[in-house]
Coordinates of C-alpha atoms in Angstrom, one line a residue:
X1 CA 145.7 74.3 81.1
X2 CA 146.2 74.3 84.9
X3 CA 146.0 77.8 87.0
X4 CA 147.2 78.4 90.5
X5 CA 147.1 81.4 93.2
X6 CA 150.3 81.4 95.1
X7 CA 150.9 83.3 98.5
X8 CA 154.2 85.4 97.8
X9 CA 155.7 88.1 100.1
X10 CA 153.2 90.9 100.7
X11 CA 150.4 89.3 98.9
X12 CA 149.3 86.7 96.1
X13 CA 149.5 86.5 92.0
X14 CA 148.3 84.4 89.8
X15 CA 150.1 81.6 87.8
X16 CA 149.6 79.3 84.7
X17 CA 151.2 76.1 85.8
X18 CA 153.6 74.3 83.0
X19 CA 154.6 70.7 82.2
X20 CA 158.1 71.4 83.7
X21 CA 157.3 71.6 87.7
X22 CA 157.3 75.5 87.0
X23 CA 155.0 78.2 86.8
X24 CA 154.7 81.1 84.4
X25 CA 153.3 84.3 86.6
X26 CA 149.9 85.6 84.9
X27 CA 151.0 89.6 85.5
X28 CA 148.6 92.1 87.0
X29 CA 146.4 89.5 88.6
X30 CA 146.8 89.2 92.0
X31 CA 145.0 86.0 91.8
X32 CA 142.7 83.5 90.1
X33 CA 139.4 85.5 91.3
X34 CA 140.9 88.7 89.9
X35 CA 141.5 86.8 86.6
X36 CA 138.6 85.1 85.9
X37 CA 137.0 88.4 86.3
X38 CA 138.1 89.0 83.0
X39 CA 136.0 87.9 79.8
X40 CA 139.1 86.6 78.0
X41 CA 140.8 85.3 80.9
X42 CA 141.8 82.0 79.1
X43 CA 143.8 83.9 76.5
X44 CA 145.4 85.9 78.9
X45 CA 147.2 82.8 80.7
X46 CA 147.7 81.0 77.8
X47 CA 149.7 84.4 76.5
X48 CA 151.2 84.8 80.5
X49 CA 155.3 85.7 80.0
X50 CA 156.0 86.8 83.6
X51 CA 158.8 85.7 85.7
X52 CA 158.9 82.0 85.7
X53 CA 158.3 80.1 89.7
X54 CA 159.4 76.7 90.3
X55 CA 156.7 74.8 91.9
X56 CA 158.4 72.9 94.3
X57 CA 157.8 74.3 97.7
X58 CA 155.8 76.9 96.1
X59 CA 152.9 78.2 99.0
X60 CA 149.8 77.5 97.4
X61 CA 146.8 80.0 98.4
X62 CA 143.5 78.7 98.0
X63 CA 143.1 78.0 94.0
X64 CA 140.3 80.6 93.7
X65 CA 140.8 82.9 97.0
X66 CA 137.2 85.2 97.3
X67 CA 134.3 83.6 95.1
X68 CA 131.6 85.6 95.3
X69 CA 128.9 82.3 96.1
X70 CA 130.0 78.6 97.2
X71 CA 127.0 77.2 96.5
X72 CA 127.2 73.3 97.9
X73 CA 125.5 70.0 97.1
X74 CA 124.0 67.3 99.5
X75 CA 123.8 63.7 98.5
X76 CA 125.1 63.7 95.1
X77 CA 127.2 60.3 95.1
X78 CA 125.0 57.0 95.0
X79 CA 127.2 55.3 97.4
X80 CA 127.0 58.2 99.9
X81 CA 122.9 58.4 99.4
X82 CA 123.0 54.7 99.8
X83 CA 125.0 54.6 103.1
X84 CA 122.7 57.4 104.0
X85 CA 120.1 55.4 103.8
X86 CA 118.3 57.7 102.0
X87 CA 116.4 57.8 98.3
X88 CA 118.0 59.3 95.1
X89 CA 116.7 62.6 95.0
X90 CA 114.4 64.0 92.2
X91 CA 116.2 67.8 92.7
X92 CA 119.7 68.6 94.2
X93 CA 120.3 69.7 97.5
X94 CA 122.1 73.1 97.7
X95 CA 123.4 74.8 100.9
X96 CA 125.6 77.7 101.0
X97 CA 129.7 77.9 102.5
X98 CA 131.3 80.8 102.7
X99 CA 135.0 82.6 101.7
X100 CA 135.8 82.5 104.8
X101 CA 135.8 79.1 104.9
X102 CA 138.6 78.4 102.0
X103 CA 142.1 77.3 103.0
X104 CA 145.1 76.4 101.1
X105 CA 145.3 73.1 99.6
X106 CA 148.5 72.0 102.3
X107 CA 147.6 74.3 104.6
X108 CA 146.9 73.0 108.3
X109 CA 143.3 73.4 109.5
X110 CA 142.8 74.9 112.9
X111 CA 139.7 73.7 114.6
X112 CA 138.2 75.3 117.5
X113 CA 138.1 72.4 120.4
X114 CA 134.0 73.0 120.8
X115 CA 133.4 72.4 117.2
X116 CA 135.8 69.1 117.3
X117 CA 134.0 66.2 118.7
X118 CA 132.3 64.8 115.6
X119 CA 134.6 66.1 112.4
X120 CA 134.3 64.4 109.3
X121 CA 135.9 64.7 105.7
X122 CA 134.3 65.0 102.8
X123 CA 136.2 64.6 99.0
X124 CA 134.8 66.8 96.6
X125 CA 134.7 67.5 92.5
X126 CA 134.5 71.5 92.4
X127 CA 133.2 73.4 89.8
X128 CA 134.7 76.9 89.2
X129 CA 132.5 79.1 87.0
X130 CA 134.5 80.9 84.1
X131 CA 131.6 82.9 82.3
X132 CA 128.1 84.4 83.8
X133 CA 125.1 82.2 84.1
X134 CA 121.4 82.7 84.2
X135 CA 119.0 80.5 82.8
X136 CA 121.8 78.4 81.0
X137 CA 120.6 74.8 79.2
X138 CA 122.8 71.6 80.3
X139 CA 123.7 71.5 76.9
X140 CA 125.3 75.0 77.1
X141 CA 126.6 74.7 80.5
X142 CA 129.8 73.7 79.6
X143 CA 130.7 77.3 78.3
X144 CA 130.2 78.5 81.7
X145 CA 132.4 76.1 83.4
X146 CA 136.2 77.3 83.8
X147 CA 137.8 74.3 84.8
X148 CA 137.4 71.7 88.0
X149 CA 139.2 71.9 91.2
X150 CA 139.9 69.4 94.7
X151 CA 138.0 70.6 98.0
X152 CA 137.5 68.8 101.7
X153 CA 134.3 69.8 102.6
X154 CA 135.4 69.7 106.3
X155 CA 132.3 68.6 108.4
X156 CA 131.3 69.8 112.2
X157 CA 128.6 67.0 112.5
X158 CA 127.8 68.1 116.3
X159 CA 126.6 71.5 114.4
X160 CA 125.5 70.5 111.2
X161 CA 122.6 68.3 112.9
X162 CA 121.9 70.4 115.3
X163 CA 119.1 71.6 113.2
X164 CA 117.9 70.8 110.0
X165 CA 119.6 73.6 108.0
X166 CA 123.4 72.1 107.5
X167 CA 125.2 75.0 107.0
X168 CA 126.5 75.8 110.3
X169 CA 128.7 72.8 109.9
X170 CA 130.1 73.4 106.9
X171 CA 131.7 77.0 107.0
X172 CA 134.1 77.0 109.8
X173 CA 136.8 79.7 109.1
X174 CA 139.9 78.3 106.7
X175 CA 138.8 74.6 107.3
X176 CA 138.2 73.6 103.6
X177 CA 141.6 72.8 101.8
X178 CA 141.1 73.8 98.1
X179 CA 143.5 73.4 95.0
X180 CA 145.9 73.1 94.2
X181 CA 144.8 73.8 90.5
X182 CA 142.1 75.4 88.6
X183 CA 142.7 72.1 85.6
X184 CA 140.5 73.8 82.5
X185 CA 140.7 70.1 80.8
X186 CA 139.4 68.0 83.5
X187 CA 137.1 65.1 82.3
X188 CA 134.6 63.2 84.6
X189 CA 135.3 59.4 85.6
X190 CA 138.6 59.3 87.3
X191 CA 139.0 58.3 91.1
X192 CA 138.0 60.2 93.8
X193 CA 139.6 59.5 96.9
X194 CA 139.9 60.4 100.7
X195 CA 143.0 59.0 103.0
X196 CA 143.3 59.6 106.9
X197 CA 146.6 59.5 108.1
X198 CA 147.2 57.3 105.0
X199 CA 144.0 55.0 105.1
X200 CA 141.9 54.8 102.2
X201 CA 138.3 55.9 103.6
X202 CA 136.4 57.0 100.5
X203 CA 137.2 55.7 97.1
X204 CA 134.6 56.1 93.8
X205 CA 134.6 57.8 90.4
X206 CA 133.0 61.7 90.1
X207 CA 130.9 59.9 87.0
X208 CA 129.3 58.5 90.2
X209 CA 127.3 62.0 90.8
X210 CA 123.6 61.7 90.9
X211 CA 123.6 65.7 88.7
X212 CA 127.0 66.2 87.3
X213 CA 128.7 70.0 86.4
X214 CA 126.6 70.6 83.8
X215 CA 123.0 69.7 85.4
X216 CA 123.6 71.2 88.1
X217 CA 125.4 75.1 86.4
X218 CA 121.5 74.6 84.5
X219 CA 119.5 73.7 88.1
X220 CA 121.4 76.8 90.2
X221 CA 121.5 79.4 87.3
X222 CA 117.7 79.4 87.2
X223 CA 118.0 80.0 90.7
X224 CA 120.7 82.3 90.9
X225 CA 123.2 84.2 88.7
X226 CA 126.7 82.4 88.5
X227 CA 129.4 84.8 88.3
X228 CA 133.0 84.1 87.3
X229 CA 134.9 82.5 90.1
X230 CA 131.9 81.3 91.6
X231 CA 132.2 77.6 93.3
X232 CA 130.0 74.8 92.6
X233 CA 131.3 71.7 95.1
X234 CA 129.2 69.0 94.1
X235 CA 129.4 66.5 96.8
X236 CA 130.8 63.5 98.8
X237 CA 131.1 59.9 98.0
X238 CA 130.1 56.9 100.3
X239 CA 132.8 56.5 103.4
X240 CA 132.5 59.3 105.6
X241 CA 133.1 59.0 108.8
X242 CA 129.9 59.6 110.6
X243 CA 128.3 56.8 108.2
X244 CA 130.3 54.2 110.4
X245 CA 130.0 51.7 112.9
X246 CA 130.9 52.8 115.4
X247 CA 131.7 56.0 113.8
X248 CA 135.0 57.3 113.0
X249 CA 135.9 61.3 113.3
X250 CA 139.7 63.3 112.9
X251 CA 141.6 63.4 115.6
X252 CA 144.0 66.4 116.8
X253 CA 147.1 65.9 114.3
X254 CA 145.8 63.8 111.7
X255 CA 146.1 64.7 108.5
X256 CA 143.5 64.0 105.7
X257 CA 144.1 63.6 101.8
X258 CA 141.6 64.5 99.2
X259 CA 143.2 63.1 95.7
X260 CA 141.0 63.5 92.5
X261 CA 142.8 61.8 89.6
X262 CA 143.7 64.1 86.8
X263 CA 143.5 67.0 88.7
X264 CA 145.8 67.0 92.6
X265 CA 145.9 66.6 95.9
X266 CA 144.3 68.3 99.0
X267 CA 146.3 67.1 101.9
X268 CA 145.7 69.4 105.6
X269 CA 146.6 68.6 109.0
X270 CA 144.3 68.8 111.5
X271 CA 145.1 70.9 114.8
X272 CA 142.1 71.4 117.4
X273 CA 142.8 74.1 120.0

């Protein structure tokens, strides 16, 4: 089953998107956060009779609008830890990005022009949590899981090394494309890639990940309690652009595609102003 929040006049609602190119509106739920809120959420959208949206040119909001945590992962890919030039880590890496941060999956990305010198993508596998977590086993981790979802984890490098905490150059305002669907059936080991203005940079397979869904729901829930429509993004593969030589950074009007197989496409143009 694949879910969607789409902007429509005066606000958002959420859909269940069908086989057909169309969408069946989920009524009373203003949006994917507001229904996975709900304990029986699933059967609620699989039972979904509202009026019916075609798809095509449909404005998609971000797939889950106001998570209450985005908790983030650092060198998860081998290929990235390897251009990295770092070791495979024993734990994960967690840092924190923020609502604020979310986009639309097409939407264009507005970066201020003092935070644009050094702006990198990053194609990510996200996680979106469907039940609450604490102290959950890997083995039951995938009860907690709602279903997967495309994010570009849209990089400042000038800020995120200008100390050794990263998350100042992670969380710009509406600079993370995400969507365009919450995909309940997802399965690891398709490709994973990121194009600039039509280049292939990154290309790998999410069974690449150092700790997949499931280690990591168990490593963060005995940290914290995951809450429905909290976001797990669990990292970038090898090609980013600040890995290069000489390195290689977005430009003002170039757009950037995030496709995971199986589950869409994240594709944002870049303005700096």
């Amino acid at each position: 089953m694949r879910l969607a929040t789409l902007r429509i006049p005066g606000g958002t609602i959420a859909v269940r998107a069908d086989d057909d190119g169309s969408a069946m509106t989920i009524n009373g739920y203003q949006d994917l956060s507001d229904l996975l809120a709900q304990p029986d959420w699933r059967t609620i959208a699989e039972s979904a009779d509202g009026p019916r949206i075609d798809l095509d040119g449909a404005d998609f909001a971000p797939v889950v609008p106001r998570p209450g945590k985005i908790v983030c992962v650092g060198l998860n890919y081998r290929t990235h830890i390897r251009e990295m030039g770092r070791e495979l880590p024993e734990y994960p890496t967690l840092f924190a990005k923020f609502a604020e941060a979310l986009t639309g999956p097409y939407d264009d990305v507005i970066v201020p022009e003092y935070a644009a010198s050094e702006l990198d993508w990053e194609a990510e596998l996200a996680v979106i949590i469907g039940a609450r977590a604490t102290r959950v086993g890997a083995g039951d981790a995938p009860d907690h899981i709602a279903g997967y979802s495309v994010i570009n984890d849209y990089t400042m490098r000038d800020y995120q090394y200008r100390t050794v905490q990263w998350d100042q150059g992670k969380t710009f305002d509406r600079t993370s494309g995400f969507g365009p669907f919450l995909d309940t059936d997802y399965q690891l080991g398709t490709r994973i890639e990121t194009r600039l203005e039509g280049e292939v940079m990154q290309s790998a397979t999410t069974d690449d990940l150092v700790f997949g869904p499931a280690q990591l729901v168990e490593y963060i829930s005995h940290i914290v309690t995951l809450q429905p429509g909290d976001v797990i993004i669990t990292g970038t593969t090898g090609g980013v652009g600040h890995a290069r030589t000489p390195a290689r950074y977005i430009r003002n009007s170039e757009t950037v595609e995030v496709t995971i197989e199986g589950l869409g496409t994240v594709r944002n143009r870049t303005i700096v102003r």
